mmCIF file with all atom_site columns, C-alpha atoms in Angstrom:
data_model
loop_
_atom_site.group_PDB
_atom_site.id
_atom_site.type_symbol
_atom_site.label_atom_id
_atom_site.label_alt_id
_atom_site.label_comp_id
_atom_site.label_asym_id
_atom_site.label_entity_id
_atom_site.label_seq_id
_atom_site.pdbx_PDB_ins_code
_atom_site.Cartn_x
_atom_site.Cartn_y
_atom_site.Cartn_z
_atom_site.occupancy
_atom_site.B_iso_or_equiv
_atom_site.pdbx_formal_charge
_atom_site.auth_seq_id
_atom_site.auth_comp_id
_atom_site.auth_asym_id
_atom_site.auth_atom_id
_atom_site.pdbx_PDB_model_num
ATOM 1   C CA . MET A 1 1   ? -60.886 -13.533 14.203  1.00 0.00 ? 154 MET A CA 1
ATOM 2   C CA . ARG A 1 2   ? -58.481 -10.581 14.131  1.00 0.00 ? 155 ARG A CA 1
ATOM 3   C CA . MET A 1 3   ? -55.945 -12.551 12.044  1.00 0.00 ? 156 MET A CA 1
ATOM 4   C CA . ARG A 1 4   ? -58.646 -13.599 9.586   1.00 0.00 ? 157 ARG A CA 1
ATOM 5   C CA . SER A 1 5   ? -59.809 -9.977  9.202   1.00 0.00 ? 158 SER A CA 1
ATOM 6   C CA . ARG A 1 6   ? -56.220 -8.833  8.773   1.00 0.00 ? 159 ARG A CA 1
ATOM 7   C CA . LEU A 1 7   ? -55.599 -11.389 6.012   1.00 0.00 ? 160 LEU A CA 1
ATOM 8   C CA . ALA A 1 8   ? -58.882 -10.496 4.287   1.00 0.00 ? 161 ALA A CA 1
ATOM 9   C CA . ILE A 1 9   ? -57.910 -6.806  4.383   1.00 0.00 ? 162 ILE A CA 1
ATOM 10  C CA . LEU A 1 10  ? -54.443 -7.528  2.954   1.00 0.00 ? 163 LEU A CA 1
ATOM 11  C CA . GLN A 1 11  ? -55.910 -9.725  0.198   1.00 0.00 ? 164 GLN A CA 1
ATOM 12  C CA . ALA A 1 12  ? -58.507 -7.076  -0.676  1.00 0.00 ? 165 ALA A CA 1
ATOM 13  C CA . THR A 1 13  ? -55.724 -4.501  -0.880  1.00 0.00 ? 166 THR A CA 1
ATOM 14  C CA . LEU A 1 14  ? -53.690 -6.714  -3.197  1.00 0.00 ? 167 LEU A CA 1
ATOM 15  C CA . ASP A 1 15  ? -56.727 -7.393  -5.381  1.00 0.00 ? 168 ASP A CA 1
ATOM 16  C CA . LEU A 1 16  ? -57.434 -3.664  -5.706  1.00 0.00 ? 169 LEU A CA 1
ATOM 17  C CA . ILE A 1 17  ? -53.798 -2.912  -6.577  1.00 0.00 ? 170 ILE A CA 1
ATOM 18  C CA . GLY A 1 18  ? -53.724 -5.695  -9.149  1.00 0.00 ? 171 GLY A CA 1
ATOM 19  C CA . GLN A 1 19  ? -57.015 -4.684  -10.747 1.00 0.00 ? 172 GLN A CA 1
ATOM 20  C CA . ARG A 1 20  ? -56.932 -0.886  -10.628 1.00 0.00 ? 173 ARG A CA 1
ATOM 21  C CA . GLY A 1 21  ? -53.551 0.243   -9.277  1.00 0.00 ? 174 GLY A CA 1
ATOM 22  C CA . PHE A 1 22  ? -52.483 1.982   -6.099  1.00 0.00 ? 175 PHE A CA 1
ATOM 23  C CA . ALA A 1 23  ? -54.767 4.968   -6.619  1.00 0.00 ? 176 ALA A CA 1
ATOM 24  C CA . ALA A 1 24  ? -57.792 2.687   -6.129  1.00 0.00 ? 177 ALA A CA 1
ATOM 25  C CA . VAL A 1 25  ? -56.680 1.780   -2.602  1.00 0.00 ? 178 VAL A CA 1
ATOM 26  C CA . ASN A 1 26  ? -58.245 3.758   0.198   1.00 0.00 ? 179 ASN A CA 1
ATOM 27  C CA . MET A 1 27  ? -59.574 2.639   3.542   1.00 0.00 ? 180 MET A CA 1
ATOM 28  C CA . THR A 1 28  ? -63.201 2.637   2.378   1.00 0.00 ? 181 THR A CA 1
ATOM 29  C CA . SER A 1 29  ? -62.588 0.650   -0.824  1.00 0.00 ? 182 SER A CA 1
ATOM 30  C CA . VAL A 1 30  ? -60.505 -1.893  1.090   1.00 0.00 ? 183 VAL A CA 1
ATOM 31  C CA . ALA A 1 31  ? -63.101 -2.210  3.856   1.00 0.00 ? 184 ALA A CA 1
ATOM 32  C CA . ASN A 1 32  ? -65.842 -2.784  1.286   1.00 0.00 ? 185 ASN A CA 1
ATOM 33  C CA . ALA A 1 33  ? -63.797 -5.354  -0.641  1.00 0.00 ? 186 ALA A CA 1
ATOM 34  C CA . ALA A 1 34  ? -62.804 -7.182  2.567   1.00 0.00 ? 187 ALA A CA 1
ATOM 35  C CA . HIS A 1 35  ? -66.351 -7.017  3.988   1.00 0.00 ? 188 HIS A CA 1
ATOM 36  C CA . VAL A 1 36  ? -65.192 -5.334  7.180   1.00 0.00 ? 189 VAL A CA 1
ATOM 37  C CA . SER A 1 37  ? -65.731 -1.886  8.650   1.00 0.00 ? 190 SER A CA 1
ATOM 38  C CA . ARG A 1 38  ? -63.400 1.032   7.992   1.00 0.00 ? 191 ARG A CA 1
ATOM 39  C CA . GLN A 1 39  ? -62.624 1.028   11.717  1.00 0.00 ? 192 GLN A CA 1
ATOM 40  C CA . THR A 1 40  ? -61.400 -2.561  11.429  1.00 0.00 ? 193 THR A CA 1
ATOM 41  C CA . VAL A 1 41  ? -59.045 -1.528  8.635   1.00 0.00 ? 194 VAL A CA 1
ATOM 42  C CA . TYR A 1 42  ? -57.772 1.429   10.661  1.00 0.00 ? 195 TYR A CA 1
ATOM 43  C CA . SER A 1 43  ? -57.361 -0.597  13.850  1.00 0.00 ? 196 SER A CA 1
ATOM 44  C CA . ASN A 1 44  ? -55.316 -3.227  11.992  1.00 0.00 ? 197 ASN A CA 1
ATOM 45  C CA . PHE A 1 45  ? -53.134 -0.913  9.922   1.00 0.00 ? 198 PHE A CA 1
ATOM 46  C CA . GLY A 1 46  ? -53.391 2.668   11.187  1.00 0.00 ? 199 GLY A CA 1
ATOM 47  C CA . SER A 1 47  ? -52.981 4.354   7.821   1.00 0.00 ? 200 SER A CA 1
ATOM 48  C CA . ARG A 1 48  ? -53.320 3.743   4.118   1.00 0.00 ? 201 ARG A CA 1
ATOM 49  C CA . GLU A 1 49  ? -49.533 3.887   3.735   1.00 0.00 ? 202 GLU A CA 1
ATOM 50  C CA . GLN A 1 50  ? -48.983 1.185   6.361   1.00 0.00 ? 203 GLN A CA 1
ATOM 51  C CA . LEU A 1 51  ? -51.684 -0.976  4.774   1.00 0.00 ? 204 LEU A CA 1
ATOM 52  C CA . VAL A 1 52  ? -50.243 -0.714  1.270   1.00 0.00 ? 205 VAL A CA 1
ATOM 53  C CA . SER A 1 53  ? -46.680 -1.234  2.496   1.00 0.00 ? 206 SER A CA 1
ATOM 54  C CA . GLN A 1 54  ? -47.594 -4.336  4.482   1.00 0.00 ? 207 GLN A CA 1
ATOM 55  C CA . ALA A 1 55  ? -49.595 -5.784  1.580   1.00 0.00 ? 208 ALA A CA 1
ATOM 56  C CA . VAL A 1 56  ? -46.735 -5.258  -0.866  1.00 0.00 ? 209 VAL A CA 1
ATOM 57  C CA . ALA A 1 57  ? -44.203 -6.597  1.652   1.00 0.00 ? 210 ALA A CA 1
ATOM 58  C CA . MET A 1 58  ? -46.364 -9.704  2.123   1.00 0.00 ? 211 MET A CA 1
ATOM 59  C CA . VAL A 1 59  ? -46.316 -10.396 -1.626  1.00 0.00 ? 212 VAL A CA 1
ATOM 60  C CA . ALA A 1 60  ? -42.618 -9.668  -1.871  1.00 0.00 ? 213 ALA A CA 1
ATOM 61  C CA . LEU A 1 61  ? -41.750 -11.985 1.020   1.00 0.00 ? 214 LEU A CA 1
ATOM 62  C CA . GLU A 1 62  ? -43.961 -14.784 -0.317  1.00 0.00 ? 215 GLU A CA 1
ATOM 63  C CA . ALA A 1 63  ? -42.369 -14.444 -3.740  1.00 0.00 ? 216 ALA A CA 1
ATOM 64  C CA . TRP A 1 64  ? -38.970 -14.212 -2.086  1.00 0.00 ? 217 TRP A CA 1
ATOM 65  C CA . GLY A 1 65  ? -39.397 -17.684 -0.644  1.00 0.00 ? 218 GLY A CA 1
ATOM 66  C CA . SER A 1 66  ? -39.205 -19.023 -4.187  1.00 0.00 ? 219 SER A CA 1
ATOM 67  C CA . VAL A 1 67  ? -35.593 -17.822 -4.626  1.00 0.00 ? 220 VAL A CA 1
ATOM 68  C CA . LYS A 1 68  ? -34.095 -18.725 -1.238  1.00 0.00 ? 221 LYS A CA 1
ATOM 69  C CA . ASP A 1 69  ? -32.656 -22.036 -2.501  1.00 0.00 ? 222 ASP A CA 1
ATOM 70  C CA . ARG A 1 70  ? -30.948 -20.171 -5.304  1.00 0.00 ? 223 ARG A CA 1
ATOM 71  C CA . LEU A 1 71  ? -29.327 -17.849 -2.772  1.00 0.00 ? 224 LEU A CA 1
ATOM 72  C CA . ASP A 1 72  ? -28.298 -20.694 -0.495  1.00 0.00 ? 225 ASP A CA 1
ATOM 73  C CA . GLU A 1 73  ? -26.189 -22.051 -3.368  1.00 0.00 ? 226 GLU A CA 1
ATOM 74  C CA . THR A 1 74  ? -24.070 -18.893 -3.546  1.00 0.00 ? 227 THR A CA 1
ATOM 75  C CA . ARG A 1 75  ? -20.606 -19.095 -2.023  1.00 0.00 ? 228 ARG A CA 1
ATOM 76  C CA . THR A 1 76  ? -19.674 -15.457 -1.499  1.00 0.00 ? 229 THR A CA 1
ATOM 77  C CA . ALA A 1 77  ? -21.379 -12.368 -0.168  1.00 0.00 ? 230 ALA A CA 1
ATOM 78  C CA . LEU A 1 78  ? -20.953 -10.710 -3.564  1.00 0.00 ? 231 LEU A CA 1
ATOM 79  C CA . GLU A 1 79  ? -22.707 -13.548 -5.390  1.00 0.00 ? 232 GLU A CA 1
ATOM 80  C CA . TYR A 1 80  ? -25.461 -13.587 -2.767  1.00 0.00 ? 233 TYR A CA 1
ATOM 81  C CA . VAL A 1 81  ? -26.198 -9.884  -3.267  1.00 0.00 ? 234 VAL A CA 1
ATOM 82  C CA . VAL A 1 82  ? -25.939 -10.128 -7.064  1.00 0.00 ? 235 VAL A CA 1
ATOM 83  C CA . GLU A 1 83  ? -28.340 -13.091 -7.210  1.00 0.00 ? 236 GLU A CA 1
ATOM 84  C CA . MET A 1 84  ? -30.685 -11.401 -4.737  1.00 0.00 ? 237 MET A CA 1
ATOM 85  C CA . LEU A 1 85  ? -30.933 -8.320  -6.969  1.00 0.00 ? 238 LEU A CA 1
ATOM 86  C CA . VAL A 1 86  ? -31.332 -10.357 -10.178 1.00 0.00 ? 239 VAL A CA 1
ATOM 87  C CA . ALA A 1 87  ? -34.073 -12.440 -8.531  1.00 0.00 ? 240 ALA A CA 1
ATOM 88  C CA . GLY A 1 88  ? -35.746 -9.283  -7.219  1.00 0.00 ? 241 GLY A CA 1
ATOM 89  C CA . ARG A 1 89  ? -35.964 -7.882  -10.730 1.00 0.00 ? 242 ARG A CA 1
ATOM 90  C CA . GLU A 1 90  ? -37.384 -11.189 -11.987 1.00 0.00 ? 243 GLU A CA 1
ATOM 91  C CA . LEU A 1 91  ? -40.045 -11.068 -9.273  1.00 0.00 ? 244 LEU A CA 1
ATOM 92  C CA . ALA A 1 92  ? -40.938 -7.452  -10.069 1.00 0.00 ? 245 ALA A CA 1
ATOM 93  C CA . ARG A 1 93  ? -41.397 -8.384  -13.705 1.00 0.00 ? 246 ARG A CA 1
ATOM 94  C CA . ARG A 1 94  ? -43.443 -11.507 -12.949 1.00 0.00 ? 247 ARG A CA 1
ATOM 95  C CA . GLU A 1 95  ? -45.741 -10.640 -10.009 1.00 0.00 ? 248 GLU A CA 1
ATOM 96  C CA . PRO A 1 96  ? -48.671 -8.329  -10.925 1.00 0.00 ? 249 PRO A CA 1
ATOM 97  C CA . VAL A 1 97  ? -48.667 -6.413  -7.637  1.00 0.00 ? 250 VAL A CA 1
ATOM 98  C CA . LEU A 1 98  ? -44.901 -5.967  -7.717  1.00 0.00 ? 251 LEU A CA 1
ATOM 99  C CA . ARG A 1 99  ? -45.136 -4.947  -11.387 1.00 0.00 ? 252 ARG A CA 1
ATOM 100 C CA . ALA A 1 100 ? -47.600 -2.235  -10.302 1.00 0.00 ? 253 ALA A CA 1
ATOM 101 C CA . LEU A 1 101 ? -44.718 -0.703  -8.334  1.00 0.00 ? 254 LEU A CA 1
ATOM 102 C CA . LEU A 1 102 ? -43.158 0.203   -11.671 1.00 0.00 ? 255 LEU A CA 1
ATOM 103 C CA . ARG A 1 103 ? -45.925 2.679   -12.486 1.00 0.00 ? 256 ARG A CA 1
ATOM 104 C CA . ALA A 1 104 ? -45.519 6.227   -11.237 1.00 0.00 ? 257 ALA A CA 1
ATOM 105 C CA . GLU A 1 105 ? -49.084 6.722   -10.084 1.00 0.00 ? 258 GLU A CA 1
ATOM 106 C CA . GLY A 1 106 ? -50.666 8.337   -7.080  1.00 0.00 ? 259 GLY A CA 1
ATOM 107 C CA . GLY A 1 107 ? -50.499 6.245   -3.947  1.00 0.00 ? 260 GLY A CA 1
ATOM 108 C CA . ASN A 1 108 ? -47.590 4.081   -5.104  1.00 0.00 ? 261 ASN A CA 1
ATOM 109 C CA . PRO A 1 109 ? -45.515 3.371   -1.954  1.00 0.00 ? 262 PRO A CA 1
ATOM 110 C CA . ILE A 1 110 ? -42.268 3.470   -3.929  1.00 0.00 ? 263 ILE A CA 1
ATOM 111 C CA . PHE A 1 111 ? -42.751 7.210   -4.273  1.00 0.00 ? 264 PHE A CA 1
ATOM 112 C CA . ASP A 1 112 ? -43.770 7.813   -0.661  1.00 0.00 ? 265 ASP A CA 1
ATOM 113 C CA . GLU A 1 113 ? -41.322 9.899   1.368   1.00 0.00 ? 266 GLU A CA 1
ATOM 114 C CA . ASN A 1 114 ? -41.062 7.217   4.081   1.00 0.00 ? 267 ASN A CA 1
ATOM 115 C CA . MET A 1 115 ? -40.465 4.352   1.693   1.00 0.00 ? 268 MET A CA 1
ATOM 116 C CA . MET A 1 116 ? -36.781 3.867   2.521   1.00 0.00 ? 269 MET A CA 1
ATOM 117 C CA . SER A 1 117 ? -37.451 3.621   6.252   1.00 0.00 ? 270 SER A CA 1
ATOM 118 C CA . ARG A 1 118 ? -39.975 0.850   5.516   1.00 0.00 ? 271 ARG A CA 1
ATOM 119 C CA . ALA A 1 119 ? -37.699 -0.859  2.970   1.00 0.00 ? 272 ALA A CA 1
ATOM 120 C CA . ARG A 1 120 ? -34.593 -1.105  5.148   1.00 0.00 ? 273 ARG A CA 1
ATOM 121 C CA . PRO A 1 121 ? -35.932 -3.775  7.563   1.00 0.00 ? 274 PRO A CA 1
ATOM 122 C CA . VAL A 1 122 ? -37.171 -5.886  4.637   1.00 0.00 ? 275 VAL A CA 1
ATOM 123 C CA . VAL A 1 123 ? -33.820 -5.653  2.834   1.00 0.00 ? 276 VAL A CA 1
ATOM 124 C CA . ALA A 1 124 ? -31.922 -6.323  6.077   1.00 0.00 ? 277 ALA A CA 1
ATOM 125 C CA . ASP A 1 125 ? -33.978 -9.477  6.617   1.00 0.00 ? 278 ASP A CA 1
ATOM 126 C CA . MET A 1 126 ? -33.276 -10.635 3.058   1.00 0.00 ? 279 MET A CA 1
ATOM 127 C CA . LEU A 1 127 ? -29.552 -9.947  3.437   1.00 0.00 ? 280 LEU A CA 1
ATOM 128 C CA . SER A 1 128 ? -29.096 -11.389 6.931   1.00 0.00 ? 281 SER A CA 1
ATOM 129 C CA . PRO A 1 129 ? -28.278 -14.961 5.787   1.00 0.00 ? 282 PRO A CA 1
ATOM 130 C CA . MET A 1 130 ? -25.280 -13.728 3.769   1.00 0.00 ? 283 MET A CA 1
ATOM 131 C CA . ARG A 1 131 ? -23.586 -12.074 6.743   1.00 0.00 ? 284 ARG A CA 1
ATOM 132 C CA . ALA A 1 132 ? -21.823 -15.364 7.487   1.00 0.00 ? 285 ALA A CA 1
ATOM 133 C CA . ARG A 1 133 ? -20.234 -15.186 4.020   1.00 0.00 ? 286 ARG A CA 1
ATOM 134 C CA . ALA A 1 134 ? -18.665 -11.790 4.772   1.00 0.00 ? 287 ALA A CA 1
ATOM 135 C CA . PRO A 1 135 ? -17.258 -11.522 8.305   1.00 0.00 ? 288 PRO A CA 1
ATOM 136 C CA . ARG A 1 136 ? -16.420 -7.842  7.859   1.00 0.00 ? 289 ARG A CA 1
ATOM 137 C CA . LEU A 1 137 ? -20.166 -7.182  7.603   1.00 0.00 ? 290 LEU A CA 1
ATOM 138 C CA . ALA A 1 138 ? -20.618 -8.408  11.175  1.00 0.00 ? 291 ALA A CA 1
ATOM 139 C CA . ASP A 1 139 ? -20.089 -4.765  12.147  1.00 0.00 ? 292 ASP A CA 1
ATOM 140 C CA . SER A 1 140 ? -23.571 -3.250  12.331  1.00 0.00 ? 293 SER A CA 1
ATOM 141 C CA . ALA A 1 141 ? -22.515 0.002   10.637  1.00 0.00 ? 294 ALA A CA 1
ATOM 142 C CA . SER A 1 142 ? -21.048 -1.889  7.657   1.00 0.00 ? 295 SER A CA 1
ATOM 143 C CA . PHE A 1 143 ? -24.166 -4.035  7.403   1.00 0.00 ? 296 PHE A CA 1
ATOM 144 C CA . ALA A 1 144 ? -26.430 -0.968  7.616   1.00 0.00 ? 297 ALA A CA 1
ATOM 145 C CA . GLY A 1 145 ? -24.436 0.620   4.791   1.00 0.00 ? 298 GLY A CA 1
ATOM 146 C CA . LEU A 1 146 ? -24.854 -2.493  2.664   1.00 0.00 ? 299 LEU A CA 1
ATOM 147 C CA . VAL A 1 147 ? -28.587 -2.567  3.383   1.00 0.00 ? 300 VAL A CA 1
ATOM 148 C CA . GLU A 1 148 ? -28.927 1.068   2.283   1.00 0.00 ? 301 GLU A CA 1
ATOM 149 C CA . MET A 1 149 ? -26.894 0.502   -0.871  1.00 0.00 ? 302 MET A CA 1
ATOM 150 C CA . VAL A 1 150 ? -28.735 -2.679  -1.866  1.00 0.00 ? 303 VAL A CA 1
ATOM 151 C CA . ALA A 1 151 ? -32.125 -1.051  -1.288  1.00 0.00 ? 304 ALA A CA 1
ATOM 152 C CA . ARG A 1 152 ? -31.170 1.887   -3.491  1.00 0.00 ? 305 ARG A CA 1
ATOM 153 C CA . ILE A 1 153 ? -29.586 -0.260  -6.216  1.00 0.00 ? 306 ILE A CA 1
ATOM 154 C CA . GLY A 1 154 ? -32.566 -2.616  -6.151  1.00 0.00 ? 307 GLY A CA 1
ATOM 155 C CA . LEU A 1 155 ? -35.013 0.238   -6.606  1.00 0.00 ? 308 LEU A CA 1
ATOM 156 C CA . SER A 1 156 ? -32.925 1.651   -9.411  1.00 0.00 ? 309 SER A CA 1
ATOM 157 C CA . ILE A 1 157 ? -32.780 -1.702  -11.212 1.00 0.00 ? 310 ILE A CA 1
ATOM 158 C CA . VAL A 1 158 ? -36.521 -2.194  -10.993 1.00 0.00 ? 311 VAL A CA 1
ATOM 159 C CA . LEU A 1 159 ? -37.630 1.358   -11.746 1.00 0.00 ? 312 LEU A CA 1
ATOM 160 C CA . PHE A 1 160 ? -35.080 2.354   -14.359 1.00 0.00 ? 313 PHE A CA 1
ATOM 161 C CA . ASP A 1 161 ? -34.493 -0.701  -16.498 1.00 0.00 ? 314 ASP A CA 1
ATOM 162 C CA . SER A 1 162 ? -31.908 -0.232  -19.219 1.00 0.00 ? 315 SER A CA 1
ATOM 163 C CA . ASP A 1 163 ? -31.000 -1.954  -22.449 1.00 0.00 ? 316 ASP A CA 1
ATOM 164 C CA . MET A 1 164 ? -27.452 -2.329  -21.065 1.00 0.00 ? 317 MET A CA 1
ATOM 165 C CA . VAL A 1 165 ? -28.664 -4.660  -18.295 1.00 0.00 ? 318 VAL A CA 1
ATOM 166 C CA . GLN A 1 166 ? -31.815 -6.124  -19.845 1.00 0.00 ? 319 GLN A CA 1
ATOM 167 C CA . ALA A 1 167 ? -30.509 -9.701  -19.755 1.00 0.00 ? 320 ALA A CA 1
ATOM 168 C CA . ASP A 1 168 ? -29.829 -11.338 -16.387 1.00 0.00 ? 321 ASP A CA 1
ATOM 169 C CA . ASP A 1 169 ? -26.181 -12.058 -17.248 1.00 0.00 ? 322 ASP A CA 1
ATOM 170 C CA . ASP A 1 170 ? -25.633 -8.407  -18.222 1.00 0.00 ? 323 ASP A CA 1
ATOM 171 C CA . LEU A 1 171 ? -27.156 -7.333  -14.911 1.00 0.00 ? 324 LEU A CA 1
ATOM 172 C CA . ARG A 1 172 ? -24.926 -9.785  -13.043 1.00 0.00 ? 325 ARG A CA 1
ATOM 173 C CA . ARG A 1 173 ? -21.778 -8.367  -14.733 1.00 0.00 ? 326 ARG A CA 1
ATOM 174 C CA . PHE A 1 174 ? -22.856 -4.806  -13.939 1.00 0.00 ? 327 PHE A CA 1
ATOM 175 C CA . LEU A 1 175 ? -23.590 -5.624  -10.292 1.00 0.00 ? 328 LEU A CA 1
ATOM 176 C CA . ARG A 1 176 ? -20.324 -7.498  -9.815  1.00 0.00 ? 329 ARG A CA 1
ATOM 177 C CA . HIS A 1 177 ? -18.439 -4.511  -11.185 1.00 0.00 ? 330 HIS A CA 1
ATOM 178 C CA . CYS A 1 178 ? -20.269 -2.056  -8.907  1.00 0.00 ? 331 CYS A CA 1
ATOM 179 C CA . LEU A 1 179 ? -20.369 -4.146  -5.745  1.00 0.00 ? 332 LEU A CA 1
ATOM 180 C CA . THR A 1 180 ? -16.946 -5.840  -5.746  1.00 0.00 ? 333 THR A CA 1
ATOM 181 C CA . PRO A 1 181 ? -15.171 -2.945  -3.990  1.00 0.00 ? 334 PRO A CA 1
ATOM 182 C CA . PHE A 1 182 ? -17.762 -2.964  -1.205  1.00 0.00 ? 335 PHE A CA 1
ATOM 183 C CA . LEU A 1 183 ? -18.001 -6.730  -0.685  1.00 0.00 ? 336 LEU A CA 1
#
């Protein structure tokens, strides 16, 4: 029962974000949409920020599954990271909830002060398969540095799109140029 309530709450959150944006998400509106009590929402997620972050992460990870084969075909750590960032931008453009992250509105988790601490574990999980392609990243400090850099570059690519990197191949060239010294 708890898992079913949790999924209903996450789906209600995603529906609200998709229909009315992040500002429409509060514990009461989510509880009403999920047909559960506010206490159930709080007991499952603790805070609005945790709820929104987990809902967005759920969408991102589901969408991410669609690009894993593409990443498995890469041969180097550099190509893995480049393709991961290009695919991430594609997902942000395509998925309505992820596209909502591009709007600077109240309640958007991208602009929350704790966003990077929540993003790091997600990015680390996405990058973990490429560690075998770059033995020097076996060192946890080097890997943590890569995670931080990729999270920041990824956010920049999604939030501040530019005519210089509008096309995927232009973005790939830019990323290769920037990331080659690190990888």
